[in-house]
PDB file of C-alpha atoms in Angstrom:
ATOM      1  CA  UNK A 685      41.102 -17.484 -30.428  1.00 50.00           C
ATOM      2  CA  UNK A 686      37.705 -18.938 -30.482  1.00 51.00           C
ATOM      3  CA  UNK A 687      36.529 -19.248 -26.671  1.00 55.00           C
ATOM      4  CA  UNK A 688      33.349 -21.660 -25.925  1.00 56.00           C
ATOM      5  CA  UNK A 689      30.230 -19.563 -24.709  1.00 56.00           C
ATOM      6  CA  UNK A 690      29.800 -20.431 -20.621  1.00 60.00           C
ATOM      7  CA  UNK A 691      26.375 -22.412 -20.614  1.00 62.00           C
ATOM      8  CA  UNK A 692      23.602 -20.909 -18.810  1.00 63.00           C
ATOM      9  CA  UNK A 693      22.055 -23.389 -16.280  1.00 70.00           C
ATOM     10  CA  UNK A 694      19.051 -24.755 -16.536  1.00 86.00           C
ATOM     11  CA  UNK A 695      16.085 -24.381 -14.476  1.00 91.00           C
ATOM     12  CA  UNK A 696      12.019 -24.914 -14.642  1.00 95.00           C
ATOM     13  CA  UNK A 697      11.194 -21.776 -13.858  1.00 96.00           C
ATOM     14  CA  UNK A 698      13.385 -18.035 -14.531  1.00 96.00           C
ATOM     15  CA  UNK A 699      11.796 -15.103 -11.858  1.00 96.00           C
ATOM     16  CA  UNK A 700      13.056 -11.605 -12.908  1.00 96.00           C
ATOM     17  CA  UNK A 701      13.234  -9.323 -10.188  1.00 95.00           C
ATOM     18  CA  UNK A 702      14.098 -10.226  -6.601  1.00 93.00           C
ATOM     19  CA  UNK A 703      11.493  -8.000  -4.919  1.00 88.00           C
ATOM     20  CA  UNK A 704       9.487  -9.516  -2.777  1.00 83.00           C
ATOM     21  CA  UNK A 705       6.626 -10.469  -5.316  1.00 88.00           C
ATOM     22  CA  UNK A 706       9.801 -11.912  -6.865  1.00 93.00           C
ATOM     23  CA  UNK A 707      11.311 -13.771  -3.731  1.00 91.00           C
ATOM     24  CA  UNK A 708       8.738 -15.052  -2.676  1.00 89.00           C
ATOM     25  CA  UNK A 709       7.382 -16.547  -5.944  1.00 93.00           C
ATOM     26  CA  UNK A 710      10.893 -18.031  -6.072  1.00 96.00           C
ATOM     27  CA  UNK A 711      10.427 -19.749  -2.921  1.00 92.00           C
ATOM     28  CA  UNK A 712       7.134 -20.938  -3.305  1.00 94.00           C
ATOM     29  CA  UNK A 713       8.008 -22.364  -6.318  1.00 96.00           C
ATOM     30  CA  UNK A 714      11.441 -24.282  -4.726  1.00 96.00           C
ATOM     31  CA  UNK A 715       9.417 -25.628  -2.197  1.00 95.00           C
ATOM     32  CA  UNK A 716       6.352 -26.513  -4.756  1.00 96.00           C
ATOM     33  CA  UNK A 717       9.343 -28.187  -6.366  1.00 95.00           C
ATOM     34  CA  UNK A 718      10.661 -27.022  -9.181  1.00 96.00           C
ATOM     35  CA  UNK A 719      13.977 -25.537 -10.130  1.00 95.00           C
ATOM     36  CA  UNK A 720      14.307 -21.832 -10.166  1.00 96.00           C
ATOM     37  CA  UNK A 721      16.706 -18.686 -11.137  1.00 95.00           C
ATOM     38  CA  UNK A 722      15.934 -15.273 -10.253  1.00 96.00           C
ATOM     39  CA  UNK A 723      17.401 -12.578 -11.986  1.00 95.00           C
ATOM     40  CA  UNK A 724      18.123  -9.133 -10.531  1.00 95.00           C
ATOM     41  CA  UNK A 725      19.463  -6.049 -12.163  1.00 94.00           C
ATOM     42  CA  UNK A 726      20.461  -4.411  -9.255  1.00 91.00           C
ATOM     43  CA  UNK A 727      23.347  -5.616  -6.215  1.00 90.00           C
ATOM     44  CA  UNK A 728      20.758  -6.640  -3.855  1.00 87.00           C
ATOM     45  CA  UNK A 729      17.800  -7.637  -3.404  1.00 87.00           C
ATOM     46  CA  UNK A 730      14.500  -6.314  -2.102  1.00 84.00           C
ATOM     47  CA  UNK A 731      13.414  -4.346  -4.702  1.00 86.00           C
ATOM     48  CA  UNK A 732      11.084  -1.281  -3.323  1.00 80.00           C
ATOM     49  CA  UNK A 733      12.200  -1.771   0.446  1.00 79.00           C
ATOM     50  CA  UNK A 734      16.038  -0.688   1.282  1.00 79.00           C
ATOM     51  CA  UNK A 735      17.649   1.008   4.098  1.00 78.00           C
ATOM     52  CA  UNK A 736      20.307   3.621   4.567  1.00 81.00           C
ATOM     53  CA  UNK A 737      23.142   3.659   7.486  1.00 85.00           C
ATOM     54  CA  UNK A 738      23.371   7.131   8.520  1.00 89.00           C
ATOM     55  CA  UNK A 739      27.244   8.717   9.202  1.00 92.00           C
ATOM     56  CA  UNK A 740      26.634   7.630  12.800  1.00 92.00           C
ATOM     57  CA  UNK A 741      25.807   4.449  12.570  1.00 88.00           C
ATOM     58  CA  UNK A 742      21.889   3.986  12.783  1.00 84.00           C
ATOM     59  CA  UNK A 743      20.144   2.620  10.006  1.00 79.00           C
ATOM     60  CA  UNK A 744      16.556   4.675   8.390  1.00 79.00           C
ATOM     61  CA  UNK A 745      14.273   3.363   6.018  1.00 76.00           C
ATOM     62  CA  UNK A 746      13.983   4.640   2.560  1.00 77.00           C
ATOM     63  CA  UNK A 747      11.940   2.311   0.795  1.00 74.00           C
ATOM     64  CA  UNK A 748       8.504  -0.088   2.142  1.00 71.00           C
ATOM     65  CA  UNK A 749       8.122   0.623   5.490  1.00 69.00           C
ATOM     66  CA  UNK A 750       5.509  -0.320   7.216  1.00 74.00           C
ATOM     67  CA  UNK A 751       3.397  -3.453   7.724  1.00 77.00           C
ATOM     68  CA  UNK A 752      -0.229  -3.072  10.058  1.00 73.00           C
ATOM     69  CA  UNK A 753      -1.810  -6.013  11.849  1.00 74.00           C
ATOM     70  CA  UNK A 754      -4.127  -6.996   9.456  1.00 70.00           C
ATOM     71  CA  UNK A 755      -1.187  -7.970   6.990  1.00 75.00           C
ATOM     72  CA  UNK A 756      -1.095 -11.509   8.267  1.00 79.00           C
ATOM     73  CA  UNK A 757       0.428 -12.776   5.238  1.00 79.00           C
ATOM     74  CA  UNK A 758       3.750 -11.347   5.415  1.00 79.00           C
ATOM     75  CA  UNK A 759       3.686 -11.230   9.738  1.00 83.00           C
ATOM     76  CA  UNK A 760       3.851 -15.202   9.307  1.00 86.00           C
ATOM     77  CA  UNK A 761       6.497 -14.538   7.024  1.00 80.00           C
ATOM     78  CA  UNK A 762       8.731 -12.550   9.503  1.00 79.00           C
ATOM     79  CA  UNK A 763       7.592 -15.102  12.148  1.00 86.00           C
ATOM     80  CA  UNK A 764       8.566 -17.841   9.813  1.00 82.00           C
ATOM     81  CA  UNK A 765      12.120 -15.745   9.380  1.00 75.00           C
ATOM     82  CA  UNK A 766      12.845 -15.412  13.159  1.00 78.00           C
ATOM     83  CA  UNK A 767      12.503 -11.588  12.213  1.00 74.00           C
ATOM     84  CA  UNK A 768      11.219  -9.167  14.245  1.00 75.00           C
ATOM     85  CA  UNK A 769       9.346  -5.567  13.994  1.00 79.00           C
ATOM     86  CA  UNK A 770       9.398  -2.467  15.658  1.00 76.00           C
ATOM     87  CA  UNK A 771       6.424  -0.083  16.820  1.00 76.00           C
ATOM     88  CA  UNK A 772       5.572   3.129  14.627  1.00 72.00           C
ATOM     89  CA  UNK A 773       6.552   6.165  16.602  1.00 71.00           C
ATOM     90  CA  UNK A 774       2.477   7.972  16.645  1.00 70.00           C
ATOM     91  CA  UNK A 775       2.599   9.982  19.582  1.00 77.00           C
ATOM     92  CA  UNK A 776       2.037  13.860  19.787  1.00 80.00           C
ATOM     93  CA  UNK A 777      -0.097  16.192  17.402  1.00 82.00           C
ATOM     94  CA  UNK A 778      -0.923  15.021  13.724  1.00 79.00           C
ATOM     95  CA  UNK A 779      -0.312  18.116  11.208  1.00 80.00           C
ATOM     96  CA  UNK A 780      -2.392  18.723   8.424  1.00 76.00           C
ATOM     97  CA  UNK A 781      -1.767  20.517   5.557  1.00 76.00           C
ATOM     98  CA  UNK A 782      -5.153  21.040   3.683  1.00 69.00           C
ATOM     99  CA  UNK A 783      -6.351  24.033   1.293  1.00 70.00           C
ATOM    100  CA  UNK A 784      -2.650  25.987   2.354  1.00 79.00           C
ATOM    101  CA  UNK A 785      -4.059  25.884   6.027  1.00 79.00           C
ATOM    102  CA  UNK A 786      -2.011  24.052   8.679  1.00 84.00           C
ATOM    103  CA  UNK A 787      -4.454  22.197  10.500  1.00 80.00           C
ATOM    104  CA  UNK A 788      -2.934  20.207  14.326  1.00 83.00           C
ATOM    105  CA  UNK A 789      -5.390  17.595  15.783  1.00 79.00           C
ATOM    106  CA  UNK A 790      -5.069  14.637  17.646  1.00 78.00           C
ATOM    107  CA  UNK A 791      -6.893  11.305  17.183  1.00 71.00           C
ATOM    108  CA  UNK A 792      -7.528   9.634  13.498  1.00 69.00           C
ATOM    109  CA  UNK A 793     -10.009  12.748  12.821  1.00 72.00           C
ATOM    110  CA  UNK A 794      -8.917  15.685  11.004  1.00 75.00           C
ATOM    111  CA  UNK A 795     -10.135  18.587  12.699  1.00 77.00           C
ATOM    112  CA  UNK A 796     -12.225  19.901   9.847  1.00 81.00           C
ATOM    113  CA  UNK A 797     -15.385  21.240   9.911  1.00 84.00           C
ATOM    114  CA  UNK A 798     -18.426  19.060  11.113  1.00 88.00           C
ATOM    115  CA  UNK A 799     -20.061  19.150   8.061  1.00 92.00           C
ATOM    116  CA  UNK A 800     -17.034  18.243   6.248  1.00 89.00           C
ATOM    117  CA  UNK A 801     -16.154  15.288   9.079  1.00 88.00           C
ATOM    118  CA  UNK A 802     -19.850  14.037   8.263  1.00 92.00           C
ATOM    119  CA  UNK A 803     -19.378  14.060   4.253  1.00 93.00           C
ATOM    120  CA  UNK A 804     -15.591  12.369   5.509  1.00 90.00           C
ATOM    121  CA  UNK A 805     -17.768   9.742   7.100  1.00 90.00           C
ATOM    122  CA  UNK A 806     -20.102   9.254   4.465  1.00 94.00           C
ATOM    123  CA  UNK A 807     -17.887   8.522   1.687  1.00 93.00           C
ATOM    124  CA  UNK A 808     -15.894   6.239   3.955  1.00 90.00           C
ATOM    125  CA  UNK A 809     -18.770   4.431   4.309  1.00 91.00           C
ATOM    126  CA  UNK A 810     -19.521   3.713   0.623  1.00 92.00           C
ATOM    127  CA  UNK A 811     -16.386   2.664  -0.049  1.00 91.00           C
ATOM    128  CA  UNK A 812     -15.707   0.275   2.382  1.00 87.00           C
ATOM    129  CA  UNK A 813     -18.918  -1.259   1.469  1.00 88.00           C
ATOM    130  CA  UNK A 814     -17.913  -0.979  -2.502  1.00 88.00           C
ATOM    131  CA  UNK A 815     -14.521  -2.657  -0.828  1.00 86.00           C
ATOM    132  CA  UNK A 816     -16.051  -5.491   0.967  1.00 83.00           C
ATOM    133  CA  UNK A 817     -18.687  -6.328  -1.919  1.00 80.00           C
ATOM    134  CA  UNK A 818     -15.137  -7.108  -4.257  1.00 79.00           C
ATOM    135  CA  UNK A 819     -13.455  -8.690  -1.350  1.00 69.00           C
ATOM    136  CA  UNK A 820     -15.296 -11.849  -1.569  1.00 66.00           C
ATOM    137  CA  UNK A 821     -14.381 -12.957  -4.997  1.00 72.00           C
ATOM    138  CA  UNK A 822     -10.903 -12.332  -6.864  1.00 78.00           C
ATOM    139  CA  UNK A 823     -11.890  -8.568  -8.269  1.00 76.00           C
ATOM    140  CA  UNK A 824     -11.401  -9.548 -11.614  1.00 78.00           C
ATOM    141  CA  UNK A 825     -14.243 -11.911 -11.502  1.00 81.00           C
ATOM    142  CA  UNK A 826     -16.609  -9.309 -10.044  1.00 81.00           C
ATOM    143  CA  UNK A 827     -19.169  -8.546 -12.518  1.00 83.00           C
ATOM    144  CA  UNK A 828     -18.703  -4.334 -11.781  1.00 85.00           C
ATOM    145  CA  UNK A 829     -14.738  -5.403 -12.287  1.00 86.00           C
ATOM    146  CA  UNK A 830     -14.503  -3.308 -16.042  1.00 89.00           C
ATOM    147  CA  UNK A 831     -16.727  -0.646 -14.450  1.00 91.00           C
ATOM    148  CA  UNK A 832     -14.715   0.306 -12.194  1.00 91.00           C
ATOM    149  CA  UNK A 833     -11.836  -0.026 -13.678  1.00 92.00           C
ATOM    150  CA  UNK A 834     -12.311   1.955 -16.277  1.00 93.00           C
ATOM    151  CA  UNK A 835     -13.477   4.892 -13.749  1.00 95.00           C
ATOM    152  CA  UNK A 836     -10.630   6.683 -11.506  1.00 95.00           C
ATOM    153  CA  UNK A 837     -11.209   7.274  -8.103  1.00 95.00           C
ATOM    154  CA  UNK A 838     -10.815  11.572  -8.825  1.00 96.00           C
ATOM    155  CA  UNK A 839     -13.645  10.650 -10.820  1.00 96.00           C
ATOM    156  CA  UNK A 840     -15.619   8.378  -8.587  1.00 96.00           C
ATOM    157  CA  UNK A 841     -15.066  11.480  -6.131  1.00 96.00           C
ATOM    158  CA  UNK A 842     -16.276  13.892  -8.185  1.00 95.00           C
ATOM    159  CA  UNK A 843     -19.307  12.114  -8.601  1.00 95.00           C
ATOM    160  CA  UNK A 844     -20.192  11.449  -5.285  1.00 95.00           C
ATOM    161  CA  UNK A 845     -18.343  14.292  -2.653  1.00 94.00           C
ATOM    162  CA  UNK A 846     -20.656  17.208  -1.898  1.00 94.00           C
ATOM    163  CA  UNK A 847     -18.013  19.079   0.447  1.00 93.00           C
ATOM    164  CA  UNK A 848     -14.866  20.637  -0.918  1.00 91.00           C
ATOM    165  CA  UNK A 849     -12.659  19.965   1.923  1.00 88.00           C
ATOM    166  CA  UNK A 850     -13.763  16.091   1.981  1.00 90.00           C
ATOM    167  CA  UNK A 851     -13.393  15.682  -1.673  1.00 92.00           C
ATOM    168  CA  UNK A 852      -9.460  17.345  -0.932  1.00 88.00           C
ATOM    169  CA  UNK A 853      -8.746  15.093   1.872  1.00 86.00           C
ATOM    170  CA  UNK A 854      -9.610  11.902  -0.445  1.00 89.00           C
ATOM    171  CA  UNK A 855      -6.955  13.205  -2.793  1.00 90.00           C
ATOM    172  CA  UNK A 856      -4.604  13.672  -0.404  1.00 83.00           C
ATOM    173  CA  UNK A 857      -5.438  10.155   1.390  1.00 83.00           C
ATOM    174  CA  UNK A 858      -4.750   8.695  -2.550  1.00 86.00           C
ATOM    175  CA  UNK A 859      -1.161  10.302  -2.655  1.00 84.00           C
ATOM    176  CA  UNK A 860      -0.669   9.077   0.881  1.00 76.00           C
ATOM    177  CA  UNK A 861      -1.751   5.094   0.672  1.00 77.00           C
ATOM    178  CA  UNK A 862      -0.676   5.140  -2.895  1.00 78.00           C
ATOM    179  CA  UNK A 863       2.083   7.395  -3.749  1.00 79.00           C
ATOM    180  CA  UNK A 864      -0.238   8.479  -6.740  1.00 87.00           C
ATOM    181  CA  UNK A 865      -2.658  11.405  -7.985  1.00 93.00           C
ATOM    182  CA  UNK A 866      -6.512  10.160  -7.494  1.00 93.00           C
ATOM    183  CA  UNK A 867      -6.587  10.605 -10.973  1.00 95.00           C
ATOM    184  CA  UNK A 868      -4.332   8.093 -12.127  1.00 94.00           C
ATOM    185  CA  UNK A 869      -5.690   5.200  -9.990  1.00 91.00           C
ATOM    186  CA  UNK A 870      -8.553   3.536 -11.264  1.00 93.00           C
ATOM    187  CA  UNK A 871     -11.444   2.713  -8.803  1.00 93.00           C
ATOM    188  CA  UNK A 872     -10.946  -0.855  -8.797  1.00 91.00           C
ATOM    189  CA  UNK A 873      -7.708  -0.670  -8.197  1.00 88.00           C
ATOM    190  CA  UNK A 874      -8.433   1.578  -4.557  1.00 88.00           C
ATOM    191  CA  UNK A 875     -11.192  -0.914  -3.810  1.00 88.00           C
ATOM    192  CA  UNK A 876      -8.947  -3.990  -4.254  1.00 85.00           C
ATOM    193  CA  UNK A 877      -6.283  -2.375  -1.528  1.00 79.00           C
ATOM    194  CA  UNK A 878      -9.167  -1.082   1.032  1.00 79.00           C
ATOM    195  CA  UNK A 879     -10.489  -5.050   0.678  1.00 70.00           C
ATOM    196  CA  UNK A 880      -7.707  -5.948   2.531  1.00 64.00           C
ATOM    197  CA  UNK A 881      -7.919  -3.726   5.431  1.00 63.00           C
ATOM    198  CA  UNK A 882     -10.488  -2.971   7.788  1.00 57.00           C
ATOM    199  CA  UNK A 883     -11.280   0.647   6.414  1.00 60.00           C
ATOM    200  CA  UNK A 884     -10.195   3.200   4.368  1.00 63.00           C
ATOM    201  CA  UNK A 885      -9.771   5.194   7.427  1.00 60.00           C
ATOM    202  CA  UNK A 886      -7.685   2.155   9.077  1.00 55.00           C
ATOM    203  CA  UNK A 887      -5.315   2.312   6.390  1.00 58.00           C
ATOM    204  CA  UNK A 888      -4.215   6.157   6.923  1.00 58.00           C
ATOM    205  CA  UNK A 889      -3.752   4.873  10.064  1.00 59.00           C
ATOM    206  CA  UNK A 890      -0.390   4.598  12.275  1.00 55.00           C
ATOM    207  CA  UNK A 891      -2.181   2.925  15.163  1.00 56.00           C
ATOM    208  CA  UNK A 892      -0.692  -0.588  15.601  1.00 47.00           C
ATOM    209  CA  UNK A 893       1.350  -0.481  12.673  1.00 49.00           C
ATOM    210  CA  UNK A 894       4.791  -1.300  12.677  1.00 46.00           C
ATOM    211  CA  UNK A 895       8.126  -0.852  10.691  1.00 48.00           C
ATOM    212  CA  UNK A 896      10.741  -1.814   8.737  1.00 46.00           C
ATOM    213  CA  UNK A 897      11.356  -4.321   6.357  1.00 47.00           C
ATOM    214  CA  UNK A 898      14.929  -3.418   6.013  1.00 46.00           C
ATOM    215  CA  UNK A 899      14.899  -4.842   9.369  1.00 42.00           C
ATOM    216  CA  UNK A 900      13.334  -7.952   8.467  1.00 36.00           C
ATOM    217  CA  UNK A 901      16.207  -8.856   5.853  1.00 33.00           C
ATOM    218  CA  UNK A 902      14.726  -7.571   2.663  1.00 30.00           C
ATOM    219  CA  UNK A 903      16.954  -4.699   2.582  1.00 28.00           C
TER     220      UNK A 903
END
């Protein structure tokens, strides 16, 4: 028996994904307007943020967790939601794990040696000012844009680290802030997140952070 194909409903604009690039595109656009459908493979939504309830009860995150104070985008959003946050636990000794040696220190500094802190310091320097110099314009438009995006930061690094141990903790601050090997983010790419922050060294940073968006409904 021939059965008549269910319509699909119509709508201006059709989001895929309901992460919350995707959600929120969705509701700017409602509120812009127009008509909208968001499609989502999975049976929630969220996308990279999610939480777990543990046998007894307490729910951990296991996605996104964390937003800092200088994210004021998405803290008006919570306000906006009636949500609310939670402060990152940061007390007690930070552990290091650098060359194979177990390095404890307290403080944002890694208890390296002072040579190394100073090269640390250096290269924090440059590229917060290599930040701030693309934060002013979309990055795109810069004019050193395809220059440094066709450099990685392992190579940027390479370039301009003259101690071993800072040139390691850079890599392991680009698997930290970016879940990824120095050498498969470009430098433009770094730069455009450290715009957004206050440092490079702000951004490893637990002070005044605060967690989780599985909390905040996205979940």
């Amino acid at each position: 028996m021939y059965k008549e194909k269910k319509s699909q409903p119509d709508a201006d604009v059709v989001v895929v994904g309901a992460g919350i690039a995707g959600l929120t595109a969705a509701r700017e656009l409602k509120k812009a307007g127009y008509s909208v459908i968001v499609l989502e493979a999975r049976d929630r939504v969220g996308g990279r943020t999610a939480g777990h309830m543990l046998q007894n009860g307490v729910v951990v995150e296991i996605g996104g967790q964390w937003v800092g104070p200088q994210k004021t985008e998405i803290l008006k959003l919570i306000d906006q939601l009636g949500l609310e946050t939670f402060r990152t636990h940061a007390e007690g000794d930070t552990v290091l794990i650098l060359n194979g040696e177990r390095i404890r220190f307290t403080g944002n500094k890694p208890a390296l040696p002072q040579s190394s802190r100073r090269e640390l310091d250096r290269l924090r320097v440059e590229l917060d000012t290599l930040a701030e110099s693309l934060s002013v314009i979309p990055p795109w438009k810069n004019k050193e844009a395809v220059q440094y995006d066709h450099m990685s930061f392992e190579n940027w690094l390479n370039d301009h680290a003259q101690d071993e141990n800072a040139l390691n903790f850079y890599r392991f601050i680009s698997r930290n802030l970016y879940s990824a090997e120095s050498w498969e983010m470009s430098l433009l790419q770094v730069l455009t997140g450290l715009g957004s922050t206050e440092s490079i060294e702000y951004s490893i940073s637990p002070d005044g952070s605060a967690g989780g968006p599985h909390t905040l409904g996205w979940g």
